[in-house]
Coordinates of C-alpha atoms in Angstrom, one line a residue:
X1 CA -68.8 48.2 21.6
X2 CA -71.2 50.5 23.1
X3 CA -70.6 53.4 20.2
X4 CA -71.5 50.5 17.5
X5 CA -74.6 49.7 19.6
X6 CA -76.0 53.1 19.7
X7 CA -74.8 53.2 16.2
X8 CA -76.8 50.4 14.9
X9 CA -80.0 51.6 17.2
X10 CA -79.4 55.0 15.9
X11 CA -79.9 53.1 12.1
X12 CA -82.7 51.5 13.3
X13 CA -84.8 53.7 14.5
X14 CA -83.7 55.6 11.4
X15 CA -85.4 52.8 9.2
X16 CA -88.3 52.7 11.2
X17 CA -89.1 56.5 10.5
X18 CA -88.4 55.4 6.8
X19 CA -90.8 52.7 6.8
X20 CA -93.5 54.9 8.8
X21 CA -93.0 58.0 6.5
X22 CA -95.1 56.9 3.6
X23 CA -98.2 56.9 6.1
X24 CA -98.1 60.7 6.5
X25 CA -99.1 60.7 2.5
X26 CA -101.3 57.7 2.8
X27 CA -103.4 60.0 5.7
X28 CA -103.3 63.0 3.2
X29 CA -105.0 61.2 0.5
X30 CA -107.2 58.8 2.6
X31 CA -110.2 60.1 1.8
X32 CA -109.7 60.6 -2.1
X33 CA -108.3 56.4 -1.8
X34 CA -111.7 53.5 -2.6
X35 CA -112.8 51.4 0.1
X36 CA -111.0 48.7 -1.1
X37 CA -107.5 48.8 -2.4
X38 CA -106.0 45.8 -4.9
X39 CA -103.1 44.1 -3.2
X40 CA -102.0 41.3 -5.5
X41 CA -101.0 42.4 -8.8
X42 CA -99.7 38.9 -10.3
X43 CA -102.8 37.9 -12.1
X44 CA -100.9 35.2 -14.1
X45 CA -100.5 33.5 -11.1
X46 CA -104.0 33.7 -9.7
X47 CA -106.6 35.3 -12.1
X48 CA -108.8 36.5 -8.9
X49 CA -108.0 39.8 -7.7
X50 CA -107.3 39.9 -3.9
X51 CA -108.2 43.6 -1.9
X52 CA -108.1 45.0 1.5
X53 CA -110.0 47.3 3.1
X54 CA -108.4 50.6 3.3
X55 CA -107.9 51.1 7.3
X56 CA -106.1 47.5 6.8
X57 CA -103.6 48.1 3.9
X58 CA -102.9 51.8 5.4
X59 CA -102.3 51.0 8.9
X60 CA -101.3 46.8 9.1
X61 CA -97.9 47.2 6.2
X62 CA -96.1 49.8 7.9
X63 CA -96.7 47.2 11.4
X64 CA -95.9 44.3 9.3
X65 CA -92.5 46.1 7.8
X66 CA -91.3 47.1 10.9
X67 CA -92.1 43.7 12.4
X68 CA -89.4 42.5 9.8
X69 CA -87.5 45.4 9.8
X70 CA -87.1 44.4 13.6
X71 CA -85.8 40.6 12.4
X72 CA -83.2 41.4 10.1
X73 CA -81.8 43.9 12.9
X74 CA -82.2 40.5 14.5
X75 CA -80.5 38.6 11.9
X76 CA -77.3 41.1 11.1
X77 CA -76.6 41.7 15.1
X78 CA -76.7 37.9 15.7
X79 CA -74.2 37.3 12.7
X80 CA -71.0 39.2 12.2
X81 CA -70.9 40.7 8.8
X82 CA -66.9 41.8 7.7
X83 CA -68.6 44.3 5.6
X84 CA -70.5 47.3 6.9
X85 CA -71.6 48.4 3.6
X86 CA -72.9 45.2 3.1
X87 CA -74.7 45.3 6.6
X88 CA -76.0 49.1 6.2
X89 CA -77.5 47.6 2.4
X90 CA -79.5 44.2 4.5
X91 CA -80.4 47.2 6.5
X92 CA -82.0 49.4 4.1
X93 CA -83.7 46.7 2.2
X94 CA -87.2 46.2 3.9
X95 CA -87.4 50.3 4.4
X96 CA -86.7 51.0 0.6
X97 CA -88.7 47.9 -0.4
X98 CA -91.7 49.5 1.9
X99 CA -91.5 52.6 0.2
X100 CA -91.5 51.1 -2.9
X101 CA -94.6 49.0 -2.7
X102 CA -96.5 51.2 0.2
X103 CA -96.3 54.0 -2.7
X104 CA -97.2 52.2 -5.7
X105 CA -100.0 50.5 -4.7
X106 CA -101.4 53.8 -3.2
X107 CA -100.9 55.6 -6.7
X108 CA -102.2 52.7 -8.4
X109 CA -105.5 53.4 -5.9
X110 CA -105.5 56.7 -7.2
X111 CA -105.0 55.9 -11.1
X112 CA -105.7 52.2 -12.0
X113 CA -103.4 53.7 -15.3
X114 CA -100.1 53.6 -13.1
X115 CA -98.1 50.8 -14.3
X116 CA -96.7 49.3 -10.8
X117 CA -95.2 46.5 -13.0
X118 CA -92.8 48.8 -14.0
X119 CA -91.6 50.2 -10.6
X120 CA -91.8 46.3 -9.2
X121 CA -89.4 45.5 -12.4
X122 CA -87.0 47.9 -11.8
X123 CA -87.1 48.0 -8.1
X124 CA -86.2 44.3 -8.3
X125 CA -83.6 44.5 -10.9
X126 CA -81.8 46.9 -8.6
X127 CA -81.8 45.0 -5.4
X128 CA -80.0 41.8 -7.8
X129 CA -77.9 44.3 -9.1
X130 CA -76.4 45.3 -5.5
X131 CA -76.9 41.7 -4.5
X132 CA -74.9 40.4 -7.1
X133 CA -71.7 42.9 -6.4
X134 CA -71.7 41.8 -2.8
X135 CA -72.3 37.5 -3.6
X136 CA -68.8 36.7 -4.4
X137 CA -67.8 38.9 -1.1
X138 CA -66.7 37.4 2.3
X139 CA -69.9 38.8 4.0
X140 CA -69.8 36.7 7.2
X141 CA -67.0 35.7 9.5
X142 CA -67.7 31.9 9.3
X143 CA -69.1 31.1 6.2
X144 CA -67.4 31.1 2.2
X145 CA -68.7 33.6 -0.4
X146 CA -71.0 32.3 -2.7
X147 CA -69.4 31.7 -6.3
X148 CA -68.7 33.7 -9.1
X149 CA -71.1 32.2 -11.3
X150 CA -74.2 32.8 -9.1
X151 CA -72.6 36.3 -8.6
X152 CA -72.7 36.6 -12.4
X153 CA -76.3 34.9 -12.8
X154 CA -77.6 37.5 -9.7
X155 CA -76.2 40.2 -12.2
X156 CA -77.2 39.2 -15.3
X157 CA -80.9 38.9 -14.4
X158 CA -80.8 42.5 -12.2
X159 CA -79.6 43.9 -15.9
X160 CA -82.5 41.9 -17.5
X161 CA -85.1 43.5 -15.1
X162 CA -84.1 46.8 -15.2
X163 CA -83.9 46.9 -18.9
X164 CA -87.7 45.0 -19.2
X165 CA -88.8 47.6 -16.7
X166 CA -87.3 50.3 -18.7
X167 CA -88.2 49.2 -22.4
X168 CA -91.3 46.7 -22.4
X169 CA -93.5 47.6 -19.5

């Protein structure tokens, strides 16, 4: 119990050096990034572009992602997952998910050109990808895997995102 402990803290702190890694590049370019940096990108949604100051953006996501990185560690040691693939991917997915969108949104400050739809495409269609595999999976000790179909559907749209991403954006 106590090897699995220092185990799982070992992967923790692990993720948190993932999440705060990006900030060493983020420092580097600081001065070269605008006052200001664009921070919601779905502009069917809401036509209005929304910013943050640059201290904010830099400094308050990696706290907020390792605010959350700090509840799913919550979340798997509180439920038993049969899996520990499954529990290394929950994991990985806010550290991977922070580099993703820490370091598109820092080269989209640099070159407005940078298509960040793209990487946000793809990125997604991966994580439904993995998701998918691991739905029809007994993932944890007292509940049922999810069915086949939504297994199936989870798949079917990760393909469909990854391909967009690839060929239209």
């Amino acid at each position: 119990m106590k090897t699995k402990l220092r185990n799982n803290l070992r992967e923790l702190l692990l993720t948190f050096l993932v999440i705060w890694l990006p900030l060493a590049y983020a420092l580097w370019i600081y001065p070269s990034l605008p006052e200001n940096i664009r921070i919601n990108f779905v502009s069917l949604i809401s036509p209005t572009f929304k910013y943050a100051p640059k201290f904010l953006f830099i400094w308050g996501l990696p706290i907020f992602m390792t605010l959350i990185q700090l509840i799913v560690y919550g979340a798997t040691a509180y439920r038993e997952i049969t899996k520990p693939a499954f529990a290394r991917f929950v994991l990985w997915i806010v550290p991977l998910t922070h580099i993703a969108v820490y370091l598109s949104i820092l080269f989209y400050a640099l070159d407005s050109h940078f298509n960040i739809n793209k990487i946000a495409a793809i990125f997604s269609g991966v994580m439904f990808l993995i998701s998918g595999n691991y739905m029809p999976k007994k993932m944890v000790v007292e509940e049922k895997p999810a069915p086949r179909w939504l297994a199936y559907l989870f798949i079917l749209v990760g393909l469909t995102a990854v391909l967009v991403g690839l060929f239209l954006l």
